[in-house]
XYZ file of C-alpha atoms in Angstrom:
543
model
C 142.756 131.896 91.508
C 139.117 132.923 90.732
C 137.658 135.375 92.785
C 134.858 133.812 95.324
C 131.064 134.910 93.887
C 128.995 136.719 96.293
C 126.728 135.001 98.191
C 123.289 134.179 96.827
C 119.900 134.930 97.872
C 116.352 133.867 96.702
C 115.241 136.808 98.894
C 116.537 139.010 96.894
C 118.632 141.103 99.622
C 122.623 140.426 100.868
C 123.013 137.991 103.461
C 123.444 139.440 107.153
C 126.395 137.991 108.349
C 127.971 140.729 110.157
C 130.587 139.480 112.205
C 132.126 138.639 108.986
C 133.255 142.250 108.119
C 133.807 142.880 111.953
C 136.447 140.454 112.521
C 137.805 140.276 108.791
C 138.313 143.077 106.208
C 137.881 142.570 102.668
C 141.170 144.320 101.684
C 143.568 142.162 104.259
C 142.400 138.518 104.531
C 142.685 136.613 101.588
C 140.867 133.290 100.822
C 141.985 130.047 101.696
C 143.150 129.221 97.962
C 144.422 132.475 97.447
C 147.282 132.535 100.564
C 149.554 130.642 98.108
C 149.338 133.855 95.683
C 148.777 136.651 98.033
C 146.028 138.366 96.510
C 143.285 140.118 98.717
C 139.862 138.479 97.657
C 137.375 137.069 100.714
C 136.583 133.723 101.140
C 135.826 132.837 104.644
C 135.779 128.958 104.733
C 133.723 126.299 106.921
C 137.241 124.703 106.357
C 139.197 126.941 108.127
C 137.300 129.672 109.821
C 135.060 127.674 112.017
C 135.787 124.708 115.102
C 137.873 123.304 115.134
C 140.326 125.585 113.725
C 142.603 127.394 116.131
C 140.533 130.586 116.769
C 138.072 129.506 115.243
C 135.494 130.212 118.324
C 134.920 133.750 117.437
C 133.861 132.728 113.936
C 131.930 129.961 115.200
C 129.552 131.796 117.166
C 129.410 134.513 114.711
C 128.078 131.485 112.221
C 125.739 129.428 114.651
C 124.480 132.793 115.739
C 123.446 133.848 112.123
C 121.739 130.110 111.708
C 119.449 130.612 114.571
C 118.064 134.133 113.421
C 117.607 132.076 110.292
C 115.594 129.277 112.819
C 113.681 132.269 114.823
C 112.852 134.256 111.789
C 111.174 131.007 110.297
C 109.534 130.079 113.358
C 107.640 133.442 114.012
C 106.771 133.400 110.075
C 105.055 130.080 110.984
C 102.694 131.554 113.338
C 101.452 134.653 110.478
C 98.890 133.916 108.525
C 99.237 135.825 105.753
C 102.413 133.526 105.200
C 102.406 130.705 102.552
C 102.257 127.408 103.918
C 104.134 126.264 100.684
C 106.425 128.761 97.703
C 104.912 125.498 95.340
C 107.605 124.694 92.509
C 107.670 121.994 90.352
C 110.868 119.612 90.991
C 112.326 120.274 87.616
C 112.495 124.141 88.520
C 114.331 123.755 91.692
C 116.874 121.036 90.122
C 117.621 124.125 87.544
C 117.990 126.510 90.699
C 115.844 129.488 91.401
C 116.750 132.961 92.402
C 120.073 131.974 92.681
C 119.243 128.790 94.809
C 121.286 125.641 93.375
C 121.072 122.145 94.311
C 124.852 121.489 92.344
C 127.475 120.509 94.730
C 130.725 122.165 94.282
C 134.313 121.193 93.989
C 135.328 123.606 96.175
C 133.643 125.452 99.098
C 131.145 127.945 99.270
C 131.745 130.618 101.622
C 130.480 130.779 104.885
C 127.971 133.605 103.503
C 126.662 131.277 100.836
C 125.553 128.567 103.398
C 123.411 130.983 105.059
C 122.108 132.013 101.924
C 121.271 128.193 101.150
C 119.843 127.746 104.551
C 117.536 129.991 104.495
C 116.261 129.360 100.915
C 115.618 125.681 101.899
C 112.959 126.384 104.739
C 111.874 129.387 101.595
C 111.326 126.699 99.321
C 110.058 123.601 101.788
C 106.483 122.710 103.401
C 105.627 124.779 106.703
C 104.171 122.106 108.631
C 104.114 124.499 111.678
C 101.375 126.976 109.790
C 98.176 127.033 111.228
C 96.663 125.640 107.992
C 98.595 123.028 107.326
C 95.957 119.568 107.296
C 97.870 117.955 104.727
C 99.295 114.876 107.350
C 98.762 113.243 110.697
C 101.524 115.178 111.843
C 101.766 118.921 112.155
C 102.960 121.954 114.617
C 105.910 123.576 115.740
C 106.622 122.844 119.091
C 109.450 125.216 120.739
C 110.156 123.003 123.645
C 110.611 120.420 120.831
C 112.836 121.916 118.854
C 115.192 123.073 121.764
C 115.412 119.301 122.543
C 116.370 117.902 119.174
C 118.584 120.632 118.848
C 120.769 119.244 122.134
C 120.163 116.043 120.594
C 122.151 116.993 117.384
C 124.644 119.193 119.638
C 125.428 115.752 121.747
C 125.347 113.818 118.846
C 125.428 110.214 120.505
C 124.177 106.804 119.954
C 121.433 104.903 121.959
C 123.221 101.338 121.880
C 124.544 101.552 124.827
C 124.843 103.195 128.408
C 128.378 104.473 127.951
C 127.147 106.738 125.306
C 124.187 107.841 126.423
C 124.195 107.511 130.008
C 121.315 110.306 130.357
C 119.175 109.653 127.495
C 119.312 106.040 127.712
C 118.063 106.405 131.557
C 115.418 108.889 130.276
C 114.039 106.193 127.387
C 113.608 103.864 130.624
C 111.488 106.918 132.345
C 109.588 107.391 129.467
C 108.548 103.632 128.559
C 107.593 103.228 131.966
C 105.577 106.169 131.874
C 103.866 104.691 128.346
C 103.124 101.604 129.870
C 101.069 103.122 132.845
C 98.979 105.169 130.680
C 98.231 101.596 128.760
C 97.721 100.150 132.048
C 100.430 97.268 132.011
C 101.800 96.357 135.607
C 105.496 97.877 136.399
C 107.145 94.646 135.820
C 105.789 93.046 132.485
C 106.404 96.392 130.067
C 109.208 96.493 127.633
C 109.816 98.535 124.470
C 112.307 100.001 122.411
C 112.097 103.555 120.572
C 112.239 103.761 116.768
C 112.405 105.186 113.719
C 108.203 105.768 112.953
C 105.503 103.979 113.497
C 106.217 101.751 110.340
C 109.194 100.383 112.035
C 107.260 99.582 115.253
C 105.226 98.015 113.615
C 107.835 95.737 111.673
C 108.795 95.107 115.760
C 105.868 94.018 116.733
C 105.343 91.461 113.427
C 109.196 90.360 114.428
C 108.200 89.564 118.216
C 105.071 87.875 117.417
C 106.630 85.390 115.444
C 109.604 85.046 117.346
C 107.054 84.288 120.612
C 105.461 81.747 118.870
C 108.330 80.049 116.382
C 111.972 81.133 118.539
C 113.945 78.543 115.746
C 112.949 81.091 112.788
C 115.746 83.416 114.454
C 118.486 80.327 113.777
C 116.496 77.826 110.830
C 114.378 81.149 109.042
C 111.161 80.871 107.624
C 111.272 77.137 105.832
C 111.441 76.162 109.528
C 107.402 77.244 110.018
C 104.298 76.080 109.420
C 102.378 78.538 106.799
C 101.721 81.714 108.844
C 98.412 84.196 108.443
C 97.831 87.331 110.124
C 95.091 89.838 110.341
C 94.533 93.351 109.847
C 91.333 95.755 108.934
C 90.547 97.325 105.181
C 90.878 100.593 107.127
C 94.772 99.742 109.019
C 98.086 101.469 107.905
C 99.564 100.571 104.852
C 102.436 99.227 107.184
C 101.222 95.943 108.092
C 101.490 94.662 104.546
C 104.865 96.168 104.072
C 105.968 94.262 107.583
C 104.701 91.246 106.054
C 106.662 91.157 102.956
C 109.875 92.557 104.755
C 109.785 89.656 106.881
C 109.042 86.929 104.745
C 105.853 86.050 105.511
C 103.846 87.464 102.626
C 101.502 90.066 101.585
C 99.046 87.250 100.321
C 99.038 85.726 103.842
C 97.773 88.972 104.694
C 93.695 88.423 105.517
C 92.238 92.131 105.161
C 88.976 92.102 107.468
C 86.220 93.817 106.472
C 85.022 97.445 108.362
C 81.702 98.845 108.992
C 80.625 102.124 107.263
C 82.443 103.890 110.504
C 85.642 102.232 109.097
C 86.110 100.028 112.240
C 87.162 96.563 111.768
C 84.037 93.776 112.276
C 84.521 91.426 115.005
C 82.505 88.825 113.101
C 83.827 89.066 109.910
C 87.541 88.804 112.058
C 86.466 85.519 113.033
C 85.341 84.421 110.006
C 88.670 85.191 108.382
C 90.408 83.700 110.846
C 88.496 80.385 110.755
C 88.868 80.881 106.593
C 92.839 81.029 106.725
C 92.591 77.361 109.136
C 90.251 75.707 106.507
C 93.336 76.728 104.147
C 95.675 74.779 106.079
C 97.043 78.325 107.511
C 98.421 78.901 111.402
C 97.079 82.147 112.243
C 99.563 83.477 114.652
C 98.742 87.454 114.601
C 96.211 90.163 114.925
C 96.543 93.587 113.512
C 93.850 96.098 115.611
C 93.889 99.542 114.715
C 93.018 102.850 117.058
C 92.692 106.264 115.046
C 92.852 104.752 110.961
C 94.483 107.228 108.781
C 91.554 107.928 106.812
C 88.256 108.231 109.342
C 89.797 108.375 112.404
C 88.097 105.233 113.889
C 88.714 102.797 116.802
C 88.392 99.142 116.616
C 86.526 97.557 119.136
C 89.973 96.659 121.298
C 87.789 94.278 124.091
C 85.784 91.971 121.014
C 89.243 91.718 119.208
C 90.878 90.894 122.826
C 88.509 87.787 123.291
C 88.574 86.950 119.665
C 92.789 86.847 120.108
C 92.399 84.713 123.409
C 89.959 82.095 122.273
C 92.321 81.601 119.564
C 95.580 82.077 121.352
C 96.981 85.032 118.648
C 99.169 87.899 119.447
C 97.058 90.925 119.730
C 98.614 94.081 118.279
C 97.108 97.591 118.551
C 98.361 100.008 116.661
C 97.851 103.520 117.511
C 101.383 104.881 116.485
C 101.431 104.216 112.305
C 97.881 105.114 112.512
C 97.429 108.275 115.008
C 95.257 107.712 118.498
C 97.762 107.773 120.671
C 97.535 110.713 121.966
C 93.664 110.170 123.363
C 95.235 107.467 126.389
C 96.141 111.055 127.948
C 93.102 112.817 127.615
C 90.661 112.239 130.395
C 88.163 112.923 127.714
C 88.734 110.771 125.428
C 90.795 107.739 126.605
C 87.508 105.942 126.753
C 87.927 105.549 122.709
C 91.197 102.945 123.759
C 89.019 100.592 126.271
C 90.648 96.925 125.821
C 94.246 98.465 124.654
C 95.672 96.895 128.256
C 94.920 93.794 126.411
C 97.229 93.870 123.296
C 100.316 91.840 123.768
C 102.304 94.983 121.850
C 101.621 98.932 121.001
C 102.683 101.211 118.536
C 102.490 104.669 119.902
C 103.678 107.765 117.787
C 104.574 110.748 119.746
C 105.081 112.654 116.782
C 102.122 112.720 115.596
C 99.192 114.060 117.568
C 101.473 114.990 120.780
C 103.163 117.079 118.522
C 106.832 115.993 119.240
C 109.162 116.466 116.245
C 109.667 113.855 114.248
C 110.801 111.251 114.360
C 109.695 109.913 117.770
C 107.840 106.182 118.009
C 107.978 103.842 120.378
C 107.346 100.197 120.145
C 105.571 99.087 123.653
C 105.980 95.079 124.540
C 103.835 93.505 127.147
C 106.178 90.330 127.828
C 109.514 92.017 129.263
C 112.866 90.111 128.025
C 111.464 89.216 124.976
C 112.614 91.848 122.214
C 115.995 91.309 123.592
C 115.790 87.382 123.355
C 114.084 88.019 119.556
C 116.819 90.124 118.349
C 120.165 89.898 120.282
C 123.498 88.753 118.968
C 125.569 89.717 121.706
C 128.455 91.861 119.146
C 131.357 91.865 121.693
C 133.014 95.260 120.177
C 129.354 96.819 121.767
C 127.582 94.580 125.103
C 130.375 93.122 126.653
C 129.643 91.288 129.887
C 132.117 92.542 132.279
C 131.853 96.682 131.908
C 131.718 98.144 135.373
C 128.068 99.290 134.966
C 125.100 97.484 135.096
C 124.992 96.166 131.506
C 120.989 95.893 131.363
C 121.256 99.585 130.479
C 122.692 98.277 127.076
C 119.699 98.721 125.247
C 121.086 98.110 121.598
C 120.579 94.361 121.416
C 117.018 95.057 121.572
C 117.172 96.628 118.424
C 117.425 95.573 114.761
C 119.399 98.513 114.040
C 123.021 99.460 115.479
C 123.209 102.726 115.202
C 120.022 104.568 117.183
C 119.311 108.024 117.317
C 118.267 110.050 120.303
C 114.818 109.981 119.617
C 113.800 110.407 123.674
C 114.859 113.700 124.772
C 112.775 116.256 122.795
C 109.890 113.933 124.006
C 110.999 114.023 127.803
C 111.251 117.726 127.876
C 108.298 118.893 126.243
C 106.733 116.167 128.931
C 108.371 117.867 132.089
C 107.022 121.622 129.818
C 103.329 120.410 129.670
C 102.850 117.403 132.091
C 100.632 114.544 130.847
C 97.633 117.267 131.712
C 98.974 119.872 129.445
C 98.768 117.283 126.303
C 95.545 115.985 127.173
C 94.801 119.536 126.860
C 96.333 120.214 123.445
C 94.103 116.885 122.213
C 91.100 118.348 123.365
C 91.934 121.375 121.465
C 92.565 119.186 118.007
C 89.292 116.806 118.722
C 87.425 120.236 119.154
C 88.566 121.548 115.624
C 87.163 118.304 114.227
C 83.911 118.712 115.686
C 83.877 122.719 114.626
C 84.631 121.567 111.011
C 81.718 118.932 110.780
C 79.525 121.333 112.493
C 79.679 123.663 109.400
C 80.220 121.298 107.388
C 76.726 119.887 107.920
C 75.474 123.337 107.706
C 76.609 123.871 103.509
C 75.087 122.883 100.933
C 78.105 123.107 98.401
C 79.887 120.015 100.759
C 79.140 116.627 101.835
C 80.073 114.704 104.368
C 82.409 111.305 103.405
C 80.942 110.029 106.865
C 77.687 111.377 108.498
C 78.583 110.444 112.148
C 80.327 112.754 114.679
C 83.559 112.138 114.298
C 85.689 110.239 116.512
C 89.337 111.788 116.311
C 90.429 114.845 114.782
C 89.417 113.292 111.040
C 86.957 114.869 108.946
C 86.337 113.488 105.468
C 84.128 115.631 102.648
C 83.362 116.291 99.450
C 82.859 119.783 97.819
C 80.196 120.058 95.103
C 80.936 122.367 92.535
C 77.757 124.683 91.166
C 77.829 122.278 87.695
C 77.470 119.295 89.725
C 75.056 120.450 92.365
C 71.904 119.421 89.979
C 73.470 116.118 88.825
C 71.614 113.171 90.105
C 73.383 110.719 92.135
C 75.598 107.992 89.232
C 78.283 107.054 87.570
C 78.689 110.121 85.744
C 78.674 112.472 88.667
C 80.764 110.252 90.630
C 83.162 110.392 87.364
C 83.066 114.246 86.894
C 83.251 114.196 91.640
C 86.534 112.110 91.745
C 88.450 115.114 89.369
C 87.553 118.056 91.918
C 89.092 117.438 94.732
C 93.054 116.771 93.042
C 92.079 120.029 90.807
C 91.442 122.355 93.853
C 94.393 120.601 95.929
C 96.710 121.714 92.618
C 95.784 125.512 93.461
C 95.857 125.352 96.769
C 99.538 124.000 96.413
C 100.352 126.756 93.565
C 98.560 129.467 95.659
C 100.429 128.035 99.117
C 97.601 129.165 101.002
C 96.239 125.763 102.346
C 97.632 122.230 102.043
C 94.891 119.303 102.800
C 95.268 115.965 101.485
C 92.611 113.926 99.374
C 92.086 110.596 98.794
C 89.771 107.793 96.727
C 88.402 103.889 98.361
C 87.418 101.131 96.989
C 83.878 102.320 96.991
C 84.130 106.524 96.940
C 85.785 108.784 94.486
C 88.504 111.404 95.895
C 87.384 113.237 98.639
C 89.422 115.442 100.842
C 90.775 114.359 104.041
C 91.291 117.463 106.575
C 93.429 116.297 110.130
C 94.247 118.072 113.076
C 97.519 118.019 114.992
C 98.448 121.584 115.132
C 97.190 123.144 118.465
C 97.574 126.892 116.805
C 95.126 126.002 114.559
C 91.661 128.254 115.390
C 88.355 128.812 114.174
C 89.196 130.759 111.744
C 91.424 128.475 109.764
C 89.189 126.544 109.212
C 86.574 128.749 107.949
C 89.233 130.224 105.866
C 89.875 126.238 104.674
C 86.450 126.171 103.552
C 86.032 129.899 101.820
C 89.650 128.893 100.085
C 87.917 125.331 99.056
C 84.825 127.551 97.434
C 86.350 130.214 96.020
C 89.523 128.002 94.014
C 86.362 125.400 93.152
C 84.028 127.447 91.893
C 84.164 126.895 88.097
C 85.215 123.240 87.844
C-alpha cells in the first residue's frame, strides 16, 4: 500500500502534534491499510485512533487538545494589530490549493496530522471578524464567553424540539424570552417567541403570524382562500421583507416601499398615503414593516406615529430591529430612548448576534399575542409532541417552529448574559455608539472626505465618501459623480489584497458608492479608526 504523505502546512513549518510520536513510534505501528501487509509506515486514523475506538481516549485528548491551541492561537492573533484581517485570494486560487492547502476530498483518510494542518489553514485563509478593524458587517467581535458556550453547544449536540432533549436549554430559551420581552416592555403573560436561524427567518415568522392572525383558513385552504393582501415596509428596511413576501406567496409587487426622509427614516405621511393607495387598488392591507437601526444609516422609524397609523387601520405592526441591527440600544440606559413606541409592535425581531456580540447565529422572533405561533404553525407529528409524556408537554417547543430540527441557539447567549449582566452590554453599546461619533467627529474635520449624511449619527453607522486629489477641484455633476462611484470599490479591492482593513461600500437610488463603516466590535479603539482613515488616504491617493 502507498505510504501516507506527510502532513501539509500553508505555514510552512511541521504540524505539532506531539502526542502522536509519544504514544506511537514510527518504526512499530503501521497504518490502518497497511496491518493486512505488515509493513511499518504511520498513518494514525480519525477512523481508528480516536472515540470511539477502544483506547481511543488517550488519542482523543491528544487530538482535541492540539485543535484548541489551534482555537487559542487564532484568538490571541485576533486581538494584534499588525495581523491581517484577511490573507485575500481569489476563489479560483484556493480551489487549485495553496501552500499545500486542498479543498479535494479524498478516497481515503488523511491522517490525523493532516486535519490539523487543514484546520488551521482554514481560519489562515478565512475573514477575522474578531480584528479590531474589521467594519465590513453589522456583526463583528470575538466574544470568549461566547465561544465557550457554542462550543458546549456542539459538545451536547441536541435538538430544541422538545423538552426530552433539551431539558436545560429549552428551560433557558423560556428565561431568556422572558427576559426580551421585559426589556420591550410587554406584560409577563402576553409574550411569546421562538429562537431562529437570523433575523431573515424572524422575519419570515413574523410575515407567517400576521397573516395567520388575520386569515387562520390560509394554514388549511392556502393563499386562493384570501382577499389580495398588501404590506408595508420603508426604502431604507432589510432586504428581508421582500424575500418573506415572495417565500410566502404573497408577492414582492404587493410589497408598498414607503418613502424615507434624508435621515433614512420611514415618513409617517407618506405611510398613510400608501396605505390608503393599496385600498383604492382593491388591496387588504394587513401588515406593517417598521424598522429600528436600517442597515445602511443606522436610523429609527418613528415607532409611536407608525403605532397609531397601525391602530387606526387595524394592521399588524412589526418592528424589526434584529435583520436590521438596534437591538442592542433597549439595554442601554443611554440610548433606549431611540426604541420609544417598540412596546407597541404586535411582533420583534431582535438579533443578538449582531451588536450584543453573541456568535452567530442567535435571533429571536418576539410575539406579543402568546399561543399564537403555536396555533399558526403546529401539526401535532406524534413520533415528536405526544400528549401523554410524563412532563409537562408545554415545554415542547418544536411545534412552534417551521423547522424540525432546531439548533441550540440559546446557551452562548445565556452565559455571556450571566458574564456581563444586562449593564455590562449596555456598556459595550455605549462603547460602539461612541466609535461612531469619534469617526464623524474627524470625519467632519477632513477635507479629502464627505459625509453621506451630515447629522450626528444615530447608531454606530457612519456613511462617507473619500475625495481623491483629481476630484477635489471637480465641480459638483454627473461627471464627478461618474468618476466618485469607481473610488470607493477600487480602494475596498486593496484593502482586501493588502488585508489590512475590510469596510463595506455601497450605491442608492440617488448617491454613487460610498463606504459604509459599522461598529460591533467592542476592541475596536481610537486608533483603528484613525488608522481606517490614513489606510483610506494613503491606498486612494492616485485614483
Amino acid at each position: 500500500p502507498e505510504a501516507a504523505a506527510p502532513a501539509r502546512s500553508a505555514a510552512g513549518s511541521p504540524p505539532q502534534f506531539p502526542g502522536l510520536r509519544q504514544e506511537k513510534s514510527l518504526d512499530s505501528v503501521p497504518c490502518w491499510l497497511c496491518k493486512m501487509c505488515g509493513c511499518s509506515y504511520l498513518r494514525v486514523s480519525p477512523q481508528i485512533d480516536l472515540l470511539p475506538t477502544s483506547g481511543g481516549e488517550g488519542m482523543t485528548r491528544e487530538f482535541l487538545q492540539e485543535i484548541v491551541n489551534i482555537l487559542m492561537n487564532y484568538i490571541c492573533k485576533s486581538y494584534q494589530r499588525n495581523s491581517k484581517v484577511l490573507d485575500f485570494h481569489h476563489p479560483h486560487q484556493l480551489k487549485e490549493g495553496l501552500e499545500g492547502f486542498s479543498l479535494d476530498l479524498p478516497e481515503k483518510p488523511d491522517t490525523l496530522e493532516q486535519i490539523l494542518v487543514d484546520c488551521r489553514d482554514t481560519l489562515k485563509y478565512g475573514v477575522n471578524t474578531g480584528h479590531p478593524r474589521f467594519f465590513n458587517q453589522l456583526f463583528a467581535g470575538l466574544d470568549v464567553m461566547g465561544v465557550a458556550g457554542e462550543w458546549l453547544t456542539s459538545i451536547a449536540n441536541t435538538n430544541m424540539f422538545t423538552y426530552e432533549m433539551s431539558p436545560v436549554f429549552t428551560l433557558m430559551e423560556e428565561v431568556l424570552l422572558k427576559k426580551m420581552h421585559s426589556i420591550v416592555r410587554w406584560s409577563d403573560d402576553e409574550g411569546d417567541g421562538i429562537f431562529s436561524p437570523g433575523g431573515t427567518m424572524s422575519n419570515l415568522y413574523s410575515m407567517l403570524v400576521a397573516r395567520y392572525y388575520f386569515y387562520p383558513e390560509v394554514k388549511t385552504r392556502g393563499m386562493g382562500a384570501l382577499p389580495h393582501l398588501a404590506l408595508f415596509t420603508s426604502e431604507h428596511s432589510h432586504y428581508s421583507v421582500k424575500k418573506s413576501a415572495a417565500v410566502l406567496g404573497l408577492g414582492i409587487d404587493n410589497v408598498f416601499i414607503v418613502k424615507c426622509d434624508e435621515r433614512g427614516k420611514m415618513i409617517p405621511e407618506e405611510l398613510e398615503a400608501s396605505i390608503l393607495a393599496a385600498e383604492e387598488k382593491n388591496m387588504v392591507p394587513f401588515y406593517v414593516n417598521a424598522t429600528a437601526g436600517t442597515t445602511l444609516y443606522g436610523a429609527f422609524d418613528p415607532l409611536h406615529a407608525i403605532a397609531d397609523i397601525c391602530q387606526r387601520h387595524t394592521l399588524w405592526m412589526h418592528v424589526d430591529v434584529g435583520a436590521s441591527w438596534g437591538g442592542g440600544l433597549l439595554l442601554s440606559d443611554r440610548h433606549r430612548m431611540k426604541l420609544q413606541g417598540i412596546e407597541r409592535a404586535w411582533s420583534v425581531t431582535w438579533n443578538p448576534h449582531k451588536m450584543m456580540g453573541v456568535p452567530l447565529q442567535c435571533s429571536a422572533i418576539l410575539i406579543k399575542k402568546k399561543g399564537l405561533l403555536q396555533k399558526c404553525n403546529e401539526l401535532g407529528a406524534p413520533y415528536l409532541f405526544q400528549k401523554d409524556k410524563c412532563y409537562d408537554v408545554s415545554y415542547d417547543t418544536g411545534d412552534k417552529s417551521i423547522q424540525c430540527g432546531r439548533h441550540v441557539d440559546v446557551f452562548k447567549l445565556w452565559l455571556m448574559w450571566k458574564a456581563k449582566g444586562t449593564e455590562g452590554f449596555g456598556a459595550q453599546v455605549n462603547k460602539c455608539l461612541g466609535n461612531a461619533k469619534y469617526l464623524y467627529d474627524l470625519l467632519q474635520r477632513r477635507k479629502d472626505f464627505e459625509l453621506v449624511v451630515k447629522n450626528k449619527p444615530e447608531h454606530s453607522n457612519v456613511c462617507f465618501w473619500y475625495i481623491p486629489p483629481s476630484l477635489r477641484g471637480m465641480p459638483p455633476g454627473t461627471d464627478r459623480d461618474k468618476r466618485l462611484h469607481q473610488v470607493a470599490p477600487q480602494i475596498k479591492g486593496r484593502l482586501m489584497e493588502k488585508g489590512s482593513v475590510l469596510i463595506g461600500y455601497q450605491p442608492t437610488r440617488t448617491k454613487v458608492n460610498f463606504f459604509r463603516c459599522v461598529f460591533a466590535n467592542p476592541a475596536t479603539q481610537p486608533e483603528d479608526i484613525d488608522f481606517l482613515l490614513e489606510e483610506i488616504a494613503l491606498l486612494g491617493h492616485d485614483l
